[in-house]
Tab-separated table of C-alpha atoms in Angstrom:
chain	number	residue	atom	x	y	z
F	1	MET	CA	0.000	0.000	0.000
F	2	ASP	CA	1.424	3.396	-0.973
F	3	SER	CA	1.789	6.145	1.606
F	4	PRO	CA	-0.851	8.863	1.617
F	5	SER	CA	1.535	11.461	0.219
F	6	ILE	CA	-0.493	12.244	-2.891
F	7	GLN	CA	-3.406	13.305	-0.728
F	8	ASN	CA	-1.443	16.010	1.050
F	9	GLY	CA	-1.674	19.106	-1.141
F	10	ILE	CA	0.433	21.290	1.146
F	11	LEU	CA	3.449	18.984	1.142
F	12	PHE	CA	3.115	18.447	-2.583
F	13	SER	CA	3.073	22.205	-3.212
F	14	ILE	CA	6.127	22.795	-1.020
F	15	ALA	CA	7.995	19.964	-2.723
F	16	GLN	CA	7.178	21.422	-6.132
F	17	ALA	CA	8.316	24.857	-5.020
F	18	ILE	CA	11.736	23.684	-3.807
F	19	GLY	CA	12.192	21.197	-6.654
F	20	ALA	CA	12.339	18.079	-4.494
F	21	PRO	CA	10.314	14.847	-4.569
F	22	GLU	CA	7.511	14.831	-2.007
F	23	GLN	CA	8.783	11.625	-0.387
F	24	ALA	CA	12.205	13.227	0.046
F	25	LEU	CA	10.556	16.199	1.740
F	26	ARG	CA	8.645	13.828	4.037
F	27	LEU	CA	11.905	12.108	4.906
F	28	LEU	CA	13.603	15.408	5.760
F	29	ILE	CA	10.649	16.510	7.908
F	30	SER	CA	10.692	13.157	9.679
F	31	ILE	CA	14.384	13.492	10.490
F	32	LEU	CA	13.913	17.020	11.809
F	33	ILE	CA	10.964	15.952	13.975
F	34	GLY	CA	13.518	13.893	15.849
F	35	TYR	CA	15.046	17.024	17.408
F	36	PRO	CA	12.051	18.085	19.536
F	37	ILE	CA	11.605	14.398	20.428
F	38	ALA	CA	15.241	14.280	21.567
F	39	LEU	CA	14.861	17.453	23.625
F	40	PHE	CA	11.661	16.151	25.214
F	41	ASN	CA	13.556	13.032	26.228
F	42	CYS	CA	16.388	15.074	27.744
F	43	PHE	CA	14.208	17.518	29.653
F	44	TYR	CA	11.257	15.361	30.697
F	45	LEU	CA	12.098	11.654	30.378
F	46	ARG	CA	15.712	11.503	31.485
F	47	HIS	CA	14.784	10.294	34.998
F	48	LYS	CA	11.755	8.242	33.981
F	49	SER	CA	11.795	4.457	33.950
F	50	ALA	CA	13.143	2.581	30.950
F	51	ILE	CA	9.631	1.271	30.202
F	52	VAL	CA	8.316	4.822	29.755
F	53	LYS	CA	11.153	5.562	27.317
F	54	HIS	CA	10.533	2.361	25.352
F	55	VAL	CA	6.860	3.255	24.968
F	56	PHE	CA	7.676	6.847	23.999
F	57	PHE	CA	10.250	5.904	21.359
F	58	THR	CA	8.026	3.142	19.973
F	59	ILE	CA	5.018	5.440	19.565
F	60	THR	CA	6.959	8.371	18.108
F	61	GLY	CA	9.067	6.227	15.770
F	62	PHE	CA	6.087	4.194	14.563
F	63	SER	CA	4.144	7.416	13.948
F	64	ILE	CA	7.007	8.838	11.878
F	65	GLY	CA	7.061	5.607	9.894
F	66	PHE	CA	3.315	5.819	9.285
F	67	PHE	CA	3.687	9.438	8.158
F	68	ASN	CA	6.113	8.255	5.469
F	69	PHE	CA	4.801	4.865	4.424
F	70	GLY	CA	1.231	4.506	5.657
F	71	TRP	CA	0.216	1.003	6.642
F	72	ASP	CA	3.308	-0.403	4.953
F	73	ILE	CA	4.947	0.321	8.307
F	74	GLY	CA	3.394	-2.995	9.327
F	75	HIS	CA	6.223	-4.796	7.534
F	76	SER	CA	8.664	-3.603	10.173
F	77	PHE	CA	6.500	-4.583	13.141
F	78	GLY	CA	5.847	-8.009	11.630
F	79	CYS	CA	9.585	-8.654	11.388
F	80	VAL	CA	10.177	-7.433	14.946
F	81	LEU	CA	7.490	-9.844	16.145
F	82	VAL	CA	9.031	-12.745	14.202
F	83	GLN	CA	12.458	-12.001	15.690
F	84	TYR	CA	10.989	-11.865	19.179
F	85	LEU	CA	9.297	-15.251	18.695
F	86	LEU	CA	12.470	-16.807	17.271
F	87	ILE	CA	14.450	-15.751	20.346
F	88	LYS	CA	11.634	-16.770	22.679
F	89	ILE	CA	11.245	-20.244	21.167
F	90	LEU	CA	14.777	-21.119	20.048
F	91	SER	CA	16.749	-18.962	22.494
F	92	GLY	CA	20.286	-17.979	21.481
F	93	THR	CA	21.121	-21.052	19.419
F	94	ARG	CA	22.784	-21.453	16.050
F	95	ILE	CA	19.451	-22.497	14.579
F	96	CYS	CA	17.937	-19.240	15.847
F	97	VAL	CA	20.763	-17.250	14.232
F	98	ALA	CA	20.463	-19.122	10.937
F	99	LEU	CA	16.684	-18.726	10.765
F	100	SER	CA	16.904	-15.074	11.768
F	101	PHE	CA	19.494	-14.270	9.099
F	102	THR	CA	17.633	-16.212	6.401
F	103	PHE	CA	14.210	-14.792	7.215
F	104	HIS	CA	15.226	-11.134	7.447
F	105	MET	CA	17.426	-11.137	4.344
F	106	ALA	CA	14.786	-13.027	2.346
F	107	TYR	CA	12.072	-10.617	3.504
F	108	LEU	CA	14.224	-7.624	2.578
F	109	LEU	CA	15.045	-8.994	-0.876
F	110	LEU	CA	11.383	-9.801	-1.524
F	111	GLY	CA	10.584	-6.251	-0.465
F	112	TYR	CA	13.100	-4.939	-2.979
F	113	TYR	CA	11.556	-7.137	-5.660
F	114	GLN	CA	8.075	-5.851	-4.853
F	115	THR	CA	8.920	-2.145	-4.602
F	116	GLY	CA	11.898	-1.848	-6.948
F	117	THR	CA	11.926	0.370	-10.041
F	118	ASP	CA	14.646	1.704	-12.333
F	119	THR	CA	15.280	4.578	-9.919
F	120	TYR	CA	16.000	4.880	-6.200
F	121	ASP	CA	12.661	5.110	-4.402
F	122	ILE	CA	11.802	6.086	-0.842
F	123	LYS	CA	9.466	3.255	0.096
F	124	TRP	CA	9.046	0.992	3.113
F	125	SER	CA	12.002	-1.126	1.998
F	126	MET	CA	14.361	1.821	2.617
F	127	PRO	CA	14.125	1.813	6.447
F	128	HIS	CA	13.650	-1.948	6.347
F	129	CYS	CA	17.275	-2.438	5.313
F	130	VAL	CA	18.308	-0.609	8.502
F	131	LEU	CA	15.934	-2.788	10.524
F	132	THR	CA	17.323	-5.957	8.918
F	133	LEU	CA	20.848	-5.361	10.198
F	134	ARG	CA	19.539	-4.286	13.577
F	135	LEU	CA	17.522	-7.471	14.120
F	136	ILE	CA	20.195	-9.823	12.782
F	137	GLY	CA	22.775	-8.090	14.980
F	138	LEU	CA	20.448	-8.388	17.973
F	139	CYS	CA	20.125	-12.144	17.452
F	140	LEU	CA	23.893	-12.571	17.144
F	141	ASP	CA	24.483	-10.476	20.269
F	142	TYR	CA	22.140	-12.722	22.236
F	143	TYR	CA	23.868	-15.763	20.750
F	144	ASP	CA	27.214	-14.351	21.963
F	145	GLY	CA	25.736	-13.693	25.392
F	146	ARG	CA	25.258	-17.435	25.898
F	147	LYS	CA	28.916	-18.200	25.189
F	148	LYS	CA	31.806	-18.227	27.617
F	149	PRO	CA	33.712	-14.913	27.745
F	150	ASP	CA	36.948	-16.535	26.556
F	151	GLN	CA	35.183	-17.514	23.322
F	152	LEU	CA	34.416	-13.888	22.421
F	153	ASN	CA	36.500	-11.077	20.982
F	154	ALA	CA	36.526	-7.588	22.506
F	155	HIS	CA	33.606	-6.311	20.437
F	156	GLN	CA	31.465	-9.367	21.154
F	157	LYS	CA	32.094	-9.069	24.893
F	158	LYS	CA	31.008	-5.445	24.767
F	159	MET	CA	27.800	-6.075	22.794
F	160	ALA	CA	26.765	-9.484	24.153
F	161	LEU	CA	23.271	-9.762	25.651
F	162	VAL	CA	23.011	-12.123	28.605
F	163	GLN	CA	19.238	-11.804	28.836
F	164	ALA	CA	16.761	-11.941	25.979
F	165	PRO	CA	15.206	-8.519	25.299
F	166	THR	CA	11.486	-8.008	25.758
F	167	LEU	CA	9.196	-7.150	22.845
F	168	LEU	CA	8.864	-3.594	24.148
F	169	GLU	CA	12.649	-3.187	24.337
F	170	MET	CA	12.967	-4.475	20.783
F	171	CYS	CA	10.339	-1.993	19.557
F	172	GLY	CA	12.055	0.915	21.315
F	173	HIS	CA	15.370	-0.135	19.798
F	174	VAL	CA	13.984	-0.510	16.277
F	175	TYR	CA	11.691	2.535	16.188
F	176	PHE	CA	14.038	4.944	17.963
F	177	PRO	CA	13.292	8.153	15.980
F	178	GLY	CA	16.926	9.068	15.447
F	179	GLY	CA	17.827	5.805	13.738
F	180	PHE	CA	14.712	4.162	12.323
F	181	LEU	CA	14.594	5.678	8.826
F	182	VAL	CA	18.196	5.942	7.576
F	183	GLY	CA	20.318	4.815	10.519
F	184	PRO	CA	22.774	5.049	12.117
F	185	GLN	CA	23.182	1.466	13.211
F	186	PHE	CA	23.580	0.938	16.950
F	187	SER	CA	23.386	-2.162	19.085
F	188	MET	CA	20.682	-3.228	21.521
F	189	LYS	CA	23.304	-3.014	24.270
F	190	ARG	CA	23.894	0.662	23.545
F	191	TYR	CA	20.167	1.342	23.455
F	192	LEU	CA	19.544	-0.442	26.761
F	193	ASP	CA	22.430	1.362	28.470
F	194	PHE	CA	20.950	4.628	27.237
F	195	ALA	CA	17.380	3.782	28.330
F	196	ASN	CA	18.569	2.575	31.754
F	197	ASN	CA	20.471	5.835	32.413
F	198	VAL	CA	23.913	4.215	32.334
F	199	TYR	CA	25.187	7.090	30.181
F	200	GLU	CA	23.537	9.621	32.504
F	201	LYS	CA	25.613	8.257	35.390
F	202	GLU	CA	28.857	7.948	33.418
F	203	SER	CA	28.672	11.423	31.896
F	204	GLY	CA	27.517	13.111	35.102
F	205	ASP	CA	24.985	15.184	33.202
F	206	ILE	CA	23.285	13.916	30.062
F	207	MET	CA	22.401	17.512	29.138
F	208	GLN	CA	25.991	17.905	27.906
F	209	CYS	CA	24.848	16.096	24.775
F	210	ILE	CA	22.816	19.044	23.466
F	211	ARG	CA	25.728	21.177	22.263
F	212	PRO	CA	27.506	18.418	20.250
F	213	GLY	CA	24.099	17.415	18.873
F	214	LEU	CA	23.503	20.964	17.626
F	215	ILE	CA	26.965	21.032	16.044
F	216	ARG	CA	26.237	17.869	14.049
F	217	ALA	CA	22.857	19.304	13.068
F	218	GLY	CA	24.528	22.495	11.851
F	219	LEU	CA	26.984	20.490	9.765
F	220	GLY	CA	24.083	18.481	8.390
F	221	PHE	CA	22.270	21.626	7.243
F	222	PHE	CA	25.504	22.952	5.734
F	223	TYR	CA	26.029	19.827	3.620
F	224	LEU	CA	22.344	19.735	2.701
F	225	ALA	CA	22.535	23.324	1.433
F	226	LEU	CA	25.779	22.533	-0.382
F	227	TYR	CA	24.129	19.576	-2.090
F	228	GLN	CA	21.008	21.536	-3.041
F	229	VAL	CA	23.023	24.366	-4.609
F	230	ALA	CA	25.623	22.201	-6.352
F	231	SER	CA	23.092	19.695	-7.716
F	232	ASN	CA	21.451	22.541	-9.640
F	233	PHE	CA	24.593	22.706	-11.759
F	234	ILE	CA	25.633	19.053	-11.963
F	235	SER	CA	22.879	16.555	-11.260
F	236	ASP	CA	22.160	12.992	-12.330
F	237	SER	CA	20.484	14.289	-15.481
F	238	VAL	CA	23.706	16.028	-16.545
F	239	ILE	CA	25.598	12.718	-16.502
F	240	THR	CA	22.912	10.896	-18.499
F	241	SER	CA	22.385	13.700	-21.028
F	242	GLU	CA	23.655	13.571	-24.610
F	243	SER	CA	25.854	16.603	-23.969
F	244	PHE	CA	27.915	14.601	-21.446
F	245	TYR	CA	29.097	12.276	-24.200
F	246	GLU	CA	30.047	15.198	-26.427
F	247	HIS	CA	32.768	16.323	-24.000
F	248	THR	CA	36.356	15.146	-24.279
F	249	PHE	CA	37.463	12.100	-22.290
F	250	VAL	CA	39.240	14.186	-19.636
F	251	ILE	CA	36.223	16.451	-19.135
F	252	ARG	CA	33.930	13.405	-18.821
F	253	VAL	CA	36.194	11.943	-16.130
F	254	LEU	CA	36.302	15.231	-14.196
F	255	LEU	CA	32.549	15.819	-14.524
F	256	LEU	CA	31.797	12.332	-13.248
F	257	GLY	CA	34.172	12.828	-10.321
F	258	LEU	CA	32.537	16.135	-9.415
F	259	TRP	CA	29.074	14.564	-9.704
F	260	ALA	CA	30.118	11.729	-7.360
F	261	LYS	CA	31.455	14.133	-4.747
F	262	ILE	CA	28.227	16.143	-4.796
F	263	SER	CA	26.057	13.015	-4.735
F	264	LEU	CA	27.749	11.761	-1.580
F	265	TYR	CA	26.873	15.033	0.161
F	266	LYS	CA	23.234	13.961	0.008
F	267	TYR	CA	23.963	10.927	2.174
F	268	ILE	CA	26.339	12.820	4.439
F	269	SER	CA	23.739	15.500	5.188
F	270	CYS	CA	21.120	12.888	6.165
F	271	TRP	CA	23.557	11.009	8.388
F	272	LEU	CA	24.740	14.172	10.120
F	273	LEU	CA	21.162	15.241	10.821
F	274	THR	CA	20.157	11.841	12.215
F	275	GLU	CA	23.381	11.681	14.200
F	276	GLY	CA	22.450	15.037	15.691
F	277	VAL	CA	19.143	13.561	16.885
F	278	CYS	CA	20.878	10.546	18.428
F	279	THR	CA	23.495	12.754	20.066
F	280	MET	CA	20.961	15.215	21.458
F	281	SER	CA	19.028	12.275	22.918
F	282	GLY	CA	22.092	11.144	24.866
F	283	LEU	CA	22.383	7.845	22.971
F	284	THR	CA	25.869	8.454	21.587
F	285	TYR	CA	27.900	8.766	24.801
F	286	ASN	CA	31.297	7.181	24.174
F	287	GLY	CA	33.383	7.618	27.329
F	288	LYS	CA	36.212	10.123	27.683
F	289	ASP	CA	39.213	11.025	25.574
F	290	ASP	CA	42.815	11.201	26.813
F	291	LYS	CA	42.200	14.665	28.252
F	292	GLY	CA	39.138	13.571	30.225
F	293	LYS	CA	36.668	15.236	27.878
F	294	HIS	CA	33.330	13.461	27.411
F	295	LEU	CA	32.828	12.062	23.920
F	296	TRP	CA	29.466	11.971	22.139
F	297	ASN	CA	30.537	10.239	18.937
F	298	GLY	CA	29.264	6.725	19.656
F	299	CYS	CA	27.005	6.744	16.571
F	300	ALA	CA	29.152	8.846	14.230
F	301	ASN	CA	28.489	7.714	10.671
F	302	VAL	CA	30.918	9.983	8.849
F	303	LYS	CA	34.350	11.422	9.627
F	304	LEU	CA	34.312	14.680	7.724
F	305	ARG	CA	38.030	15.516	7.921
F	306	VAL	CA	39.061	12.093	6.713
F	307	PHE	CA	36.444	12.143	3.963
F	308	GLU	CA	37.283	15.603	2.657
F	309	ASN	CA	41.043	14.965	2.765
F	310	ALA	CA	40.919	11.446	1.310
F	311	THR	CA	43.868	10.556	-0.917
F	312	ARG	CA	42.946	6.903	-1.307
F	313	PHE	CA	39.741	4.906	-1.308
F	314	GLY	CA	40.639	3.333	2.024
F	315	HIS	CA	40.109	6.781	3.551
F	316	LEU	CA	36.627	6.975	2.018
F	317	ILE	CA	35.667	3.574	3.400
F	318	GLN	CA	36.963	4.504	6.861
F	319	SER	CA	35.018	7.765	6.888
F	320	PHE	CA	31.756	7.051	5.037
F	321	ASN	CA	28.805	5.037	6.383
F	322	ILE	CA	31.001	4.020	9.300
F	323	ASN	CA	28.421	2.106	11.315
F	324	THR	CA	27.248	-0.085	8.450
F	325	ASN	CA	30.834	-0.901	7.484
F	326	ALA	CA	31.639	-1.694	11.115
F	327	TRP	CA	28.522	-3.879	11.367
F	328	VAL	CA	29.520	-5.899	8.299
F	329	ALA	CA	33.082	-6.203	9.581
F	330	GLU	CA	32.003	-7.538	12.986
F	331	TYR	CA	28.936	-9.603	12.125
F	332	ILE	CA	29.886	-10.940	8.677
F	333	TYR	CA	33.593	-10.687	7.883
F	334	LYS	CA	35.087	-11.696	11.227
F	335	ARG	CA	32.599	-14.539	11.661
F	336	LEU	CA	33.882	-16.053	8.409
F	337	ARG	CA	37.287	-16.734	9.948
F	338	PHE	CA	36.585	-20.472	9.732
F	339	LEU	CA	37.033	-20.189	5.941
F	340	GLY	CA	40.739	-19.554	6.481
F	341	ASN	CA	40.885	-17.099	3.568
F	342	ARG	CA	40.769	-13.363	4.204
F	343	SER	CA	40.226	-12.409	0.566
F	344	LEU	CA	37.301	-14.811	0.248
F	345	SER	CA	35.817	-13.486	3.498
F	346	GLN	CA	36.148	-9.935	2.213
F	347	ALA	CA	34.497	-10.847	-1.098
F	348	ILE	CA	31.564	-12.491	0.723
F	349	ALA	CA	31.190	-9.472	3.013
F	350	LEU	CA	31.049	-7.113	0.028
F	351	PHE	CA	28.586	-9.386	-1.778
F	352	PHE	CA	26.408	-9.239	1.333
F	353	LEU	CA	26.604	-5.444	1.277
F	354	ALA	CA	25.544	-5.391	-2.367
F	355	ALA	CA	22.576	-7.707	-1.723
F	356	TRP	CA	21.613	-5.681	1.330
F	357	HIS	CA	21.398	-2.564	-0.847
F	358	GLY	CA	19.142	-4.171	-3.435
F	359	LEU	CA	18.681	-6.387	-6.469
F	360	HIS	CA	19.948	-3.996	-9.133
F	361	PHE	CA	23.045	-5.294	-10.895
F	362	GLY	CA	24.704	-1.916	-10.442
F	363	TYR	CA	25.073	-2.495	-6.703
F	364	TYR	CA	27.103	-5.636	-7.340
F	365	VAL	CA	29.317	-3.867	-9.868
F	366	CYS	CA	29.863	-1.032	-7.376
F	367	PHE	CA	31.009	-3.337	-4.582
F	368	PHE	CA	33.063	-5.414	-7.009
F	369	MET	CA	34.871	-2.189	-7.839
F	370	GLU	CA	35.419	-1.629	-4.118
F	371	LEU	CA	36.969	-5.082	-3.828
F	372	ILE	CA	39.457	-4.693	-6.683
F	373	VAL	CA	40.295	-1.112	-5.688
F	374	MET	CA	41.075	-2.173	-2.114
F	375	LEU	CA	43.181	-5.079	-3.344
F	376	PHE	CA	45.137	-2.622	-5.502
F	377	GLU	CA	45.684	-0.237	-2.596
F	378	LYS	CA	46.752	-3.111	-0.366
F	379	ASP	CA	49.418	-4.026	-2.934
F	380	MET	CA	50.563	-0.402	-3.130
F	381	GLU	CA	50.860	-0.204	0.660
F	382	LEU	CA	52.911	-3.418	0.629
F	383	LEU	CA	55.128	-2.057	-2.115
F	384	VAL	CA	55.795	1.186	-0.238
F	385	ALA	CA	56.460	-0.659	3.017
F	386	LYS	CA	58.732	-3.386	1.637
F	387	ASN	CA	60.731	-1.684	-1.133
F	388	PRO	CA	63.403	0.551	0.477
F	389	THR	CA	63.768	2.852	-2.535
F	390	ILE	CA	60.038	3.386	-3.020
F	391	HIS	CA	59.608	3.789	0.744
F	392	ARG	CA	62.292	6.481	0.851
F	393	VAL	CA	60.856	8.403	-2.110
F	394	PHE	CA	57.251	8.091	-0.932
F	395	ASN	CA	58.063	9.427	2.535
F	396	ASN	CA	60.297	12.257	1.337
F	397	PRO	CA	58.903	15.410	3.032
F	398	THR	CA	59.689	17.607	0.015
F	399	LEU	CA	57.441	15.422	-2.154
F	400	ALA	CA	54.500	15.527	0.280
F	401	PRO	CA	52.591	18.181	-1.755
F	402	VAL	CA	53.050	16.142	-4.936
F	403	ARG	CA	51.938	12.975	-3.159
F	404	TRP	CA	48.835	14.769	-1.861
F	405	VAL	CA	47.882	16.157	-5.289
F	406	VAL	CA	48.353	12.787	-6.982
F	407	GLY	CA	46.299	11.078	-4.291
F	408	LYS	CA	43.462	13.612	-4.574
F	409	LEU	CA	43.374	13.276	-8.359
F	410	TYR	CA	43.407	9.478	-8.095
F	411	VAL	CA	40.403	9.468	-5.751
F	412	PHE	CA	38.552	12.211	-7.626
F	413	CYS	CA	38.957	10.626	-11.062
F	414	PHE	CA	37.971	7.088	-10.056
F	415	MET	CA	35.282	8.009	-7.508
F	416	GLY	CA	32.694	8.679	-10.196
F	417	TYR	CA	33.537	5.471	-12.001
F	418	CYS	CA	32.999	3.451	-8.813
F	419	LEU	CA	29.778	5.251	-7.823
F	420	ALA	CA	28.072	5.358	-11.237
F	421	PRO	CA	26.598	1.807	-11.094
F	422	PHE	CA	25.261	2.523	-7.582
F	423	THR	CA	23.108	5.367	-8.950
F	424	PHE	CA	22.536	4.729	-12.655
F	425	PHE	CA	21.058	1.250	-12.552
F	426	SER	CA	20.451	0.958	-16.304
F	427	ASP	CA	22.694	3.674	-17.789
F	428	PHE	CA	26.050	2.994	-16.153
F	429	TRP	CA	27.290	0.744	-18.984
F	430	SER	CA	27.045	3.589	-21.468
F	431	ILE	CA	28.882	5.826	-18.985
F	432	TYR	CA	31.550	3.163	-18.584
F	433	GLY	CA	31.829	2.872	-22.355
F	434	SER	CA	32.357	6.617	-22.695
F	435	LEU	CA	35.271	6.277	-20.256
F	436	TYR	CA	36.670	3.264	-22.141
F	437	PHE	CA	36.062	1.097	-19.061
F	438	MET	CA	39.098	2.744	-17.476
F	439	GLY	CA	38.361	1.400	-13.983
F	440	PHE	CA	38.271	-2.198	-15.151
F	441	VAL	CA	41.333	-1.682	-17.347
F	442	PHE	CA	43.361	-0.114	-14.529
F	443	PHE	CA	42.362	-2.152	-11.470
F	444	LEU	CA	41.609	-5.506	-13.116
F	445	GLY	CA	44.664	-5.045	-15.314
F	446	TRP	CA	46.747	-4.681	-12.169
F	447	ARG	CA	45.522	-8.083	-10.930
F	448	PHE	CA	47.203	-9.670	-13.978
F	449	VAL	CA	50.360	-7.557	-13.757
F	450	ALA	CA	50.845	-7.783	-9.971
F	451	PRO	CA	52.142	-11.406	-9.871
F	452	LEU	CA	54.883	-10.394	-12.310
F	453	VAL	CA	55.773	-7.019	-10.802
F	454	LEU	CA	55.541	-7.451	-7.030
F	455	PRO	CA	58.052	-10.324	-6.652
F	456	ARG	CA	60.635	-8.261	-8.552
F	457	LEU	CA	60.118	-5.112	-6.486
F	458	ILE	CA	59.675	-6.577	-3.022
F	459	PRO	CA	62.821	-8.103	-1.450
F	460	ARG	CA	62.380	-11.488	0.126
F	461	SER	CA	62.246	-11.486	3.919
F	462	PRO	CA	61.581	-14.087	6.626
F	463	ARG	CA	57.909	-14.853	7.079
F	464	SER	CA	56.413	-13.012	10.022
F	465	GLU	CA	54.196	-14.704	12.525
F	466	VAL	CA	51.243	-12.418	12.074
F	467	THR	CA	49.839	-10.590	9.050
F	468	SER	CA	47.012	-8.147	8.850
F	469	GLU	CA	44.751	-7.047	6.053
F	470	PRO	CA	42.364	-4.144	5.585
F	471	ILE	CA	38.750	-5.155	5.465
F	472	VAL	CA	35.506	-3.412	4.587
F	473	ASP	CA	35.723	-0.803	7.334
F	474	GLY	CA	39.465	-0.214	7.126
F	475	SER	CA	40.238	-2.063	10.372
F	476	GLU	CA	42.553	-5.031	10.556
F	477	HIS	CA	41.955	-8.698	11.058
F	478	PRO	CA	45.018	-10.518	12.409
F	479	LYS	CA	45.615	-14.109	11.555
F	480	LYS	CA	48.496	-16.454	12.208
F	481	LYS	CA	50.229	-18.028	9.261
F	482	GLN	CA	50.315	-21.765	9.060
């Protein structure tokens, strides 16, 4: 059932006036509604019982969902109920985890099949992808909570749930207004600590969260304005127009890179605004830094300095959609250790990410590009680290400006190529053709050249006991060699 957006003449008129789709305007309004909800929680609910907070967040979040999607919001509640019953009946067993993963991913993919078109649509399946990770992660956390502590890594110990959550706790966690529609991802453990005033006690005064929340909100509005202004000059339609193909090759590469940079601002603005809601609620408390200052970055989904100064794609992955990347790293990649192959585990994790985004072939091409780009950068890092001459030249302080310019151009020129299939589901092949498939030629070509080049440039050395490899979130996964 479609949401009742067509019936609302006022919203439709405003959307027409500002040149935005009505559903996008509804989404923005829904995110902004989170701020008075967050302030109400801080001023009036901070000392109330956890049950009162669960009820409040469930009602407000569900209402926001209904405002956007009408009765299609029932899909989310149905999946919450199924997850609750699975935990209740099967407890934290492997069967429970397997059924939970299979059910939620199958339901999400069927939702994509039902609602999918040739463009990106804001329908009930959009927040459902956030819910899918949240419920699967919840089941795995409860599964970890039934293990012995010495069987868990540091992250699992921190997130493990010893007791099964109640249905009301699950609803509060899922429908929390600051994270229901577009994220960020956060664990049930974090939500329960927040609802039970653990962060209030640790921070001394939860009201400290308001200022950092306003700062993130301000940054969100800045990037939203930047996107709105810039997209008037270079939008999706510019890239798919006939005039794009009439430009020279270099201009096409630069235009696509500029388009990609602007397009990512759309996501960044949404994440900053929702992060502001979570922060202002007090959910994001993250301990203290080395100077004893309280941190409120527990749900940060973008690192702006790293993103804006990126000189390699590893920087982009570390700074963009942080919580989703971290979720996949912890709940998918690291749990595939039994395969004994880091590259295979990374490929499976990226395939999962592609499927989680949708059924369009472009998603799979996009994450395939991420895989081969990261493999290339891993080889470059190895080359710089192991070859004394290259290491000396690369780290020469006088060449730092040149290194920075080359790195920025590398990211800028290939960013559009990597992002195009994510946005242009049916047109990206023609875009790739106009660029002579340069991304495939460069990065796939390197896979064939690397076995011939690397052994000649890297001196042989004794095998170390431990190696590490970047994964989807830029962290490392140590493993002993056999």
